[in-house]
Coordinates of C-alpha atoms in Angstrom, one line a residue:
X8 CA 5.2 -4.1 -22.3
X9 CA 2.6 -4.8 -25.0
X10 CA -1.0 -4.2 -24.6
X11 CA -3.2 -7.1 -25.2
X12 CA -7.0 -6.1 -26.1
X13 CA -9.5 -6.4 -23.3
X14 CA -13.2 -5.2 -23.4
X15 CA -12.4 -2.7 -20.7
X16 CA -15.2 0.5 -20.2
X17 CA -14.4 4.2 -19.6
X18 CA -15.1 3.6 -15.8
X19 CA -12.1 2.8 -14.4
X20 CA -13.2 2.4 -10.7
X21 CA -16.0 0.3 -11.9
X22 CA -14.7 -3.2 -13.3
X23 CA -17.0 -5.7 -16.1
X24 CA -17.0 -9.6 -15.3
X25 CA -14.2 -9.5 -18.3
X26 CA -12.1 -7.0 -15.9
X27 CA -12.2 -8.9 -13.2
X28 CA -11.7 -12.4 -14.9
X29 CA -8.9 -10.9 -16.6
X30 CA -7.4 -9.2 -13.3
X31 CA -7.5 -12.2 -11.3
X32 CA -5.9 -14.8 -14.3
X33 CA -3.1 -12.7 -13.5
X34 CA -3.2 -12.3 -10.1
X35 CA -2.7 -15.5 -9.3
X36 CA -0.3 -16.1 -11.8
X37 CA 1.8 -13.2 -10.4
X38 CA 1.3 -14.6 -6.3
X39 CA 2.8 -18.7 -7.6
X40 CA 5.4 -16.9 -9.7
X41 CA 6.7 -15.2 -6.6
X42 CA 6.8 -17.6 -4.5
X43 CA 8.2 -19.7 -7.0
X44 CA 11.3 -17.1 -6.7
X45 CA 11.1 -17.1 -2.5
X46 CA 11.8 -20.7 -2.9
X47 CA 14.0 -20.7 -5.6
X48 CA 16.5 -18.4 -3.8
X49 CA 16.4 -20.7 -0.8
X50 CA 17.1 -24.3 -2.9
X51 CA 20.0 -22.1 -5.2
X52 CA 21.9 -20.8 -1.9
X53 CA 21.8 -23.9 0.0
X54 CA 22.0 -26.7 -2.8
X55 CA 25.3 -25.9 -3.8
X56 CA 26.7 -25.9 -0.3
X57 CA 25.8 -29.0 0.1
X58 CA 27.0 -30.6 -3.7
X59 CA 30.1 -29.3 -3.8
X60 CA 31.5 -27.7 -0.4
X61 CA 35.0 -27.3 -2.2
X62 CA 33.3 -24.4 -3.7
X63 CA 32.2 -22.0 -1.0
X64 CA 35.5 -21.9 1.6
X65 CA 35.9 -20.0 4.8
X66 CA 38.8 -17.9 5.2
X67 CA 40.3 -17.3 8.5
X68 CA 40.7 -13.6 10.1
X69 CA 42.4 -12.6 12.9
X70 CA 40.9 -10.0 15.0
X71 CA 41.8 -9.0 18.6
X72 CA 44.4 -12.1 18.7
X73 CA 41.2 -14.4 17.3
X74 CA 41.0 -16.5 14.6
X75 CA 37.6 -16.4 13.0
X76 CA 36.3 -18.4 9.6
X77 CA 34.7 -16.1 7.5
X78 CA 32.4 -17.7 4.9
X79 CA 33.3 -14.8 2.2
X80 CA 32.2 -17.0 -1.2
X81 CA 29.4 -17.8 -0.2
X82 CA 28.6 -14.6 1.5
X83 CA 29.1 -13.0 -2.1
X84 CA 27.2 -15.5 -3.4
X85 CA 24.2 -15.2 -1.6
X86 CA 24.2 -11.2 -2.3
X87 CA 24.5 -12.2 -6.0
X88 CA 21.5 -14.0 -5.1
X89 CA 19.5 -11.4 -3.2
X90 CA 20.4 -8.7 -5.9
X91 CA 18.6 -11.4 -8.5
X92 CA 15.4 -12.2 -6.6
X93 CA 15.0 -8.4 -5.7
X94 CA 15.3 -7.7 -9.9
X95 CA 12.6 -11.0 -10.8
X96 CA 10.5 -9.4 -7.9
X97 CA 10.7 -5.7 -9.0
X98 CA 10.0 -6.7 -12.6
X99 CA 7.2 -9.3 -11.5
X100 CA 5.4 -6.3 -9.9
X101 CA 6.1 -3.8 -12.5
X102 CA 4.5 -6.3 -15.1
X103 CA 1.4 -7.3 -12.2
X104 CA 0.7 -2.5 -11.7
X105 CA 0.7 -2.6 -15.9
X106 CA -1.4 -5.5 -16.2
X107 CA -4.2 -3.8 -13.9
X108 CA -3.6 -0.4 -15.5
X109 CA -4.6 -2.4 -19.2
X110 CA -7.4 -4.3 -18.0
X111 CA -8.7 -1.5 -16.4
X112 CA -8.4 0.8 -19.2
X113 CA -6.4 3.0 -17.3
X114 CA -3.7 2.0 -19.8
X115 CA -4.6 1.8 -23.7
X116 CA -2.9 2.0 -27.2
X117 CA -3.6 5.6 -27.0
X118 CA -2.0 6.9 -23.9
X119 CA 0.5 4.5 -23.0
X120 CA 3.4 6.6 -23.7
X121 CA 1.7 9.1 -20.8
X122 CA 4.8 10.2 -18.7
X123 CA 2.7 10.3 -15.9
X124 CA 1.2 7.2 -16.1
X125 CA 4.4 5.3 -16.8
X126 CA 5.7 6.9 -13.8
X127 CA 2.5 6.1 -11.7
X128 CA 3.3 2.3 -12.7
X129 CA 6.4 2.4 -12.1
X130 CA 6.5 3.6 -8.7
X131 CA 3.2 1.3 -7.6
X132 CA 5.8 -1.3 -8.8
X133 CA 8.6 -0.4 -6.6
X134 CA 5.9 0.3 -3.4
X135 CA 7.5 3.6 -3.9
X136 CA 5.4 6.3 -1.7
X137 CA 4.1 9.2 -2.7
X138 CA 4.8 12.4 -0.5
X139 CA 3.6 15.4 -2.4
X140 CA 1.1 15.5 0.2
X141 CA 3.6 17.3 2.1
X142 CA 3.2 20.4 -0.2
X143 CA 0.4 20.8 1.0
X144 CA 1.2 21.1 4.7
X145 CA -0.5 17.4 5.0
X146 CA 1.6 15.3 7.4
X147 CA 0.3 12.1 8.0
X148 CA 3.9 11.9 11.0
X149 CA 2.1 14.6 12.1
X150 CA 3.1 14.0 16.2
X151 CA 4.4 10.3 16.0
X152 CA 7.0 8.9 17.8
X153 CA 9.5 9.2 15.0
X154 CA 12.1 6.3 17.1
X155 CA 8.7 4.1 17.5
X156 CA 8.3 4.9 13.5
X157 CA 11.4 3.6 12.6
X158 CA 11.9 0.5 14.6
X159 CA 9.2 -0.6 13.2
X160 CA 9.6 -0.1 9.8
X161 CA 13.7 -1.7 10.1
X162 CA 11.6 -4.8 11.6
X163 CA 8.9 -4.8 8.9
X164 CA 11.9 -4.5 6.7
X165 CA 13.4 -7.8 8.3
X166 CA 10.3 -9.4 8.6
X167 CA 10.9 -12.6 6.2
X168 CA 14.5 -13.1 7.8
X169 CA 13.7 -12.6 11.1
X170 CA 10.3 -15.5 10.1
X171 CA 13.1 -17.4 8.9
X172 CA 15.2 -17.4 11.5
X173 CA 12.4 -18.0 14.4
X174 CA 11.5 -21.1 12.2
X175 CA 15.1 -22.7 12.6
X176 CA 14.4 -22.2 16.5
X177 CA 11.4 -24.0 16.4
X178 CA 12.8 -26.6 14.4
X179 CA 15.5 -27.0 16.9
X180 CA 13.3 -27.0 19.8
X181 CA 11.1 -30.0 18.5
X182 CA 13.9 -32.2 16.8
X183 CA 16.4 -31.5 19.3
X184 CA 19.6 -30.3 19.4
X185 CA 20.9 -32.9 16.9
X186 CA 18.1 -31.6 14.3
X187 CA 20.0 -31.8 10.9
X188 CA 21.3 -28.7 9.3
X189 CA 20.1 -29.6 6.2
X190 CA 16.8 -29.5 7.8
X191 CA 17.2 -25.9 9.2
X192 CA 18.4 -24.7 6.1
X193 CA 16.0 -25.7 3.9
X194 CA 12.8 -24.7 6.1
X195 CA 13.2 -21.4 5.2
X196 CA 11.4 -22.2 1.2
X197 CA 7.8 -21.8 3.1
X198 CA 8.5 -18.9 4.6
X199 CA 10.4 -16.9 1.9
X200 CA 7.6 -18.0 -0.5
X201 CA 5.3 -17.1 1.8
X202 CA 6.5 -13.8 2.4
X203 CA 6.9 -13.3 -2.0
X204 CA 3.5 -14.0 -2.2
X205 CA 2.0 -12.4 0.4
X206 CA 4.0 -8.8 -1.0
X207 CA 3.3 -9.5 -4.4
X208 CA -0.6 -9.5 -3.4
X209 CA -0.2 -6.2 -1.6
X210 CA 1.7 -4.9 -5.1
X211 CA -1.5 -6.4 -7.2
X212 CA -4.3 -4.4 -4.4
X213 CA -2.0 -1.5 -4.4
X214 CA -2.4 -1.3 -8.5
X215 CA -5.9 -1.6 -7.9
X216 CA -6.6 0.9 -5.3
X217 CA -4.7 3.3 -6.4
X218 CA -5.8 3.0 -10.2
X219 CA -9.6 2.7 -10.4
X220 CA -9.0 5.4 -6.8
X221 CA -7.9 7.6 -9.8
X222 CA -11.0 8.5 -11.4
X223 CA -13.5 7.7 -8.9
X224 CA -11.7 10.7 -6.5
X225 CA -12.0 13.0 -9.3
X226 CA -15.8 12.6 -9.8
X227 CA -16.7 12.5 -6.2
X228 CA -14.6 16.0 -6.0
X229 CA -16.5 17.4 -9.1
X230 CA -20.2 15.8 -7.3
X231 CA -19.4 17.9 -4.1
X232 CA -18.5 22.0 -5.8
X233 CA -20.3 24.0 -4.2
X234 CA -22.0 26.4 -6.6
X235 CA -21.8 29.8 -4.8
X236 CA -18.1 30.9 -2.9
X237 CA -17.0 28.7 -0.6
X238 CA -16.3 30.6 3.2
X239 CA -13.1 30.8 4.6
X240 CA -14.5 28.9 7.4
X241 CA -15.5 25.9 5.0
X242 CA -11.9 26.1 3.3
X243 CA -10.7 25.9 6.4
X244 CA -12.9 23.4 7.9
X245 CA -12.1 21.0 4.8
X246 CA -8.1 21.9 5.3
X247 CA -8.6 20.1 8.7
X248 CA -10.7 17.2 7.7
X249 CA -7.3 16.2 5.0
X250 CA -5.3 16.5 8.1
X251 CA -7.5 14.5 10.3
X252 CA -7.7 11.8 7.9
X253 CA -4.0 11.9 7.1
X254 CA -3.7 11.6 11.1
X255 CA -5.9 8.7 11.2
X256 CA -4.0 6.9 8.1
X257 CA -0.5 7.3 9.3
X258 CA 0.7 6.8 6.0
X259 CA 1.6 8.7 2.7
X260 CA -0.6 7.5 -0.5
X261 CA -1.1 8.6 -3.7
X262 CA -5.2 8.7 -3.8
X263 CA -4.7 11.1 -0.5
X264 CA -2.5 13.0 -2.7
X265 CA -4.8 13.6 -5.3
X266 CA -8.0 14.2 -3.2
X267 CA -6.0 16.7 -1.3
X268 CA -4.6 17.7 -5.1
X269 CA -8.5 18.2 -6.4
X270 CA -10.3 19.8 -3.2
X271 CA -7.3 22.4 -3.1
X272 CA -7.7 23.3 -7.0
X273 CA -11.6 23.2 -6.8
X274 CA -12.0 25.1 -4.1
X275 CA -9.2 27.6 -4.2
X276 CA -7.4 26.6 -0.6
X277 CA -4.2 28.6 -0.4
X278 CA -1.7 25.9 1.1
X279 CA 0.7 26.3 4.4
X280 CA 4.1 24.9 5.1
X281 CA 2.8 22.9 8.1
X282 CA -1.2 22.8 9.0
X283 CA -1.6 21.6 12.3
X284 CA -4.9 19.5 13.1
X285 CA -5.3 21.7 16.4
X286 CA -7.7 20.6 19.3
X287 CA -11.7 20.8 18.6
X288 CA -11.9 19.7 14.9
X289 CA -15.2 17.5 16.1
X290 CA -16.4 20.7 17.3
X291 CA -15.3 23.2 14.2
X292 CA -17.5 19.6 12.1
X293 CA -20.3 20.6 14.7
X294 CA -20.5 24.3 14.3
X295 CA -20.7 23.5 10.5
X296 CA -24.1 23.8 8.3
X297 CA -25.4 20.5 7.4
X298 CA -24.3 20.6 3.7
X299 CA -21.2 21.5 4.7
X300 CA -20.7 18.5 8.3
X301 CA -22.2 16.1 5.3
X302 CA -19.4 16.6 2.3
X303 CA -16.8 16.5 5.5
X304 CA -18.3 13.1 6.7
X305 CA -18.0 11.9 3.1
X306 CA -14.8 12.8 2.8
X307 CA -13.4 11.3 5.7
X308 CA -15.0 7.8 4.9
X309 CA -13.8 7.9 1.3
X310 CA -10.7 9.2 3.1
X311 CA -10.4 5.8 5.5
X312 CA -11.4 3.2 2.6
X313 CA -9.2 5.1 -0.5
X314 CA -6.4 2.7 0.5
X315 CA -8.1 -0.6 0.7
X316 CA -7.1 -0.9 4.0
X317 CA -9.3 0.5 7.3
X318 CA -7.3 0.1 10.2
X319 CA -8.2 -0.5 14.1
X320 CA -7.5 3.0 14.8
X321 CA -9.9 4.3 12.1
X322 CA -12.7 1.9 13.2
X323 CA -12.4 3.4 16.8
X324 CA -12.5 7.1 15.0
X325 CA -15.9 6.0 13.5
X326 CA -17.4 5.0 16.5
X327 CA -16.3 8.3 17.8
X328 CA -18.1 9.9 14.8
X329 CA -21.3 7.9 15.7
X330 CA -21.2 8.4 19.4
X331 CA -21.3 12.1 18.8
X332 CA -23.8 12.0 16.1
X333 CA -21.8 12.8 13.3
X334 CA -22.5 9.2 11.2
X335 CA -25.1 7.1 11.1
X336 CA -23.6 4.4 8.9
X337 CA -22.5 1.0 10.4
X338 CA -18.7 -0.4 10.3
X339 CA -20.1 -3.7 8.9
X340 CA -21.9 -1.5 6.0
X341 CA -18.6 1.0 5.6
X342 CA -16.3 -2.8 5.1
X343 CA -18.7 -3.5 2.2
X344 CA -18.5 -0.3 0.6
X345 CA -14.7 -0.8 1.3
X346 CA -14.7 -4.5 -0.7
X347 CA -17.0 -2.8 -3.3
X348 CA -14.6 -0.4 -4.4
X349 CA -11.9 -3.0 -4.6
X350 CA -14.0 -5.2 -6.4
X351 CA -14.9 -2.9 -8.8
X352 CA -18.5 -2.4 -7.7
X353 CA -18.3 1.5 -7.1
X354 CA -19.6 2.9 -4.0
X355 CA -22.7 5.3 -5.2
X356 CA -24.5 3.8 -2.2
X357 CA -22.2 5.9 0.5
X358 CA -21.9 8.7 -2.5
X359 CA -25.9 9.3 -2.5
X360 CA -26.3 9.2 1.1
X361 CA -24.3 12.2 2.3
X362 CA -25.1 14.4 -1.6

């Protein structure tokens, strides 16, 4: 993919007015061109059905001493289908991750042929997770309901079908029985489009996130060495804050990955197979010197707003951490730092306070 030349600077978490212009020009051409394909995929599997029924025939199969019409053509044809949009989609996001990497700077003329970059792309492209936390002995699982885990994720998986299908219902229910099946069919473009669009604009804050996350991580881990030998106490103390905000995430991402990457090289933490967030971490945080509570405090707010995303759960955690006396910074104010760092503003604010 070529690299067109943007004024970008050497601060990748921070972004200029041409950045941004640039990031959203493509943004929004990246969210229309998906849902141009959610739409497309609905018009090119139903159209023909309807223009020439000759084409797609069922095929009768006996089973159990039933006869049942199996539509095989146009079963094959709408996997055809599937297997098409999923490529235009894959490639759409590929192309939205590089496009953010070069207006960034995270991507230029001179490192482009970066293995690890090109792989870093690639797999923000493909919503590929990154587990090498688990190296580390960092399990964000770490006691979940594994069955609860993966219903969830098979429904998440089904969510724009199972939208689709609900729809139809609807449909029914307020046309009547005698709704046309034309009509059914072909109120399924919003919602597929919907759905494109709405993943494609995860892919594009993923890229952005996890990019301009890069550098920033790196300089707030360098900001917070302590100069003399760091206790086995604090190792261990900063060993459970990782855990505590992998707990609180529930999810495997690659800026966790490389805080928990830079605070183990930096300050010499010899990893486990497993580490176990036991009972009394706010307690271990209280029994800390106040250098030491304050790195921990920033590190588990960084933790929380490193994926662009601060959940319900985490919110609750905070006002925990307030109750007890641990922070002293708002929600409302810990949401703006959060939109700061996505918008490219930095977040030297929250930085300052606890350095």
């Amino acid at each position: 993919m070529p690299i067109r030349k943007i004024n970008a600077d050497s601060e990748l978490f921070l972004l200029n007015e041409e950045e941004i212009k640039t990031i959203r020009k493509n943004e929004r051409f990246a969210i229309w061109a998906a849902a141009f394909f959610g739409a497309m995929g609905v018009l090119l599997l139903y159209v023909p059905q309807y223009i020439f029924p000759h084409l797609f025939p069922s095929y009768p199969i006996i089973v159990f001493g039933k006869s049942f019409a199996i539509p095989i053509v146009m079963m094959i044809y709408s996997f055809i289908l599937v297997i098409i949009e999923i490529m235009l989609l894959t490639f759409l996001n590929i192309w939205c991750a590089h496009e953010v990497a070069v207006a960034t700077g995270f991507l230029t003329h001179e490192n482009k042929h970066s293995t690890h970059k090109r792989n870093l792309l690639v797999d923000i492209g493909l919503e590929k997770k990154n587990k090498q936390e688990l190296k580390y002995g960092i399990d964000p699982m770490q006691g979940i309901n594994k069955t609860a885990l993966i219903t969830w994720n098979f429904f998440f998986l089904l969510k724009a079908t199972l939208s689709n299908m609900l729809f139809k219902v609807l449909i029914q229910r307020m046309l009547g029985r005698y709704a046309l099946q034309a009509v059914k069919d072909f109120a399924g473009i919003p919602i597929f489009a919907a759905w494109n669009a709405y993943g494609t604009k995860v892919i594009l804050k993923e890229a952005r996130v996890i990019i301009m996350g890069q550098n920033l991580i790196e300089q707030v881990s360098f900001k917070i060495r302590k100069d003399q030998e760091p206790t086995p106490e604090f190792k261990s103390l900063l060993y459970d804050t990782l855990q505590y905000i992998a707990i609180n995430k529930r999810d495997f991402h690659q800026n966790h990955y490389v805080l928990t990457k830079m605070l183990f090289t930096i300050y010499k933490i010899e990893p486990k197979e497993t580490h176990f967030l036991e009972e009394g971490y706010l307690e271990k945080l209280k029994a800390a010197n106040e250098e030491e509570r304050k790195i921990c405090m920033l590190l588990i707010i960084m933790g929380f707003l490193l994926d662009g995303d601060i959940s319900v759960r985490e919110m609750l955690q905070m006002h925990e951490l307030r109750g007890q006396g641990f922070l002293d910074v708002e929600t409302e104010k810990i949401k703006q730092y959060e939109q700061d760092f996505l918008n490219g503003k930095g977040i030297d604010g929250l930085i300052n306070k606890f350095l």
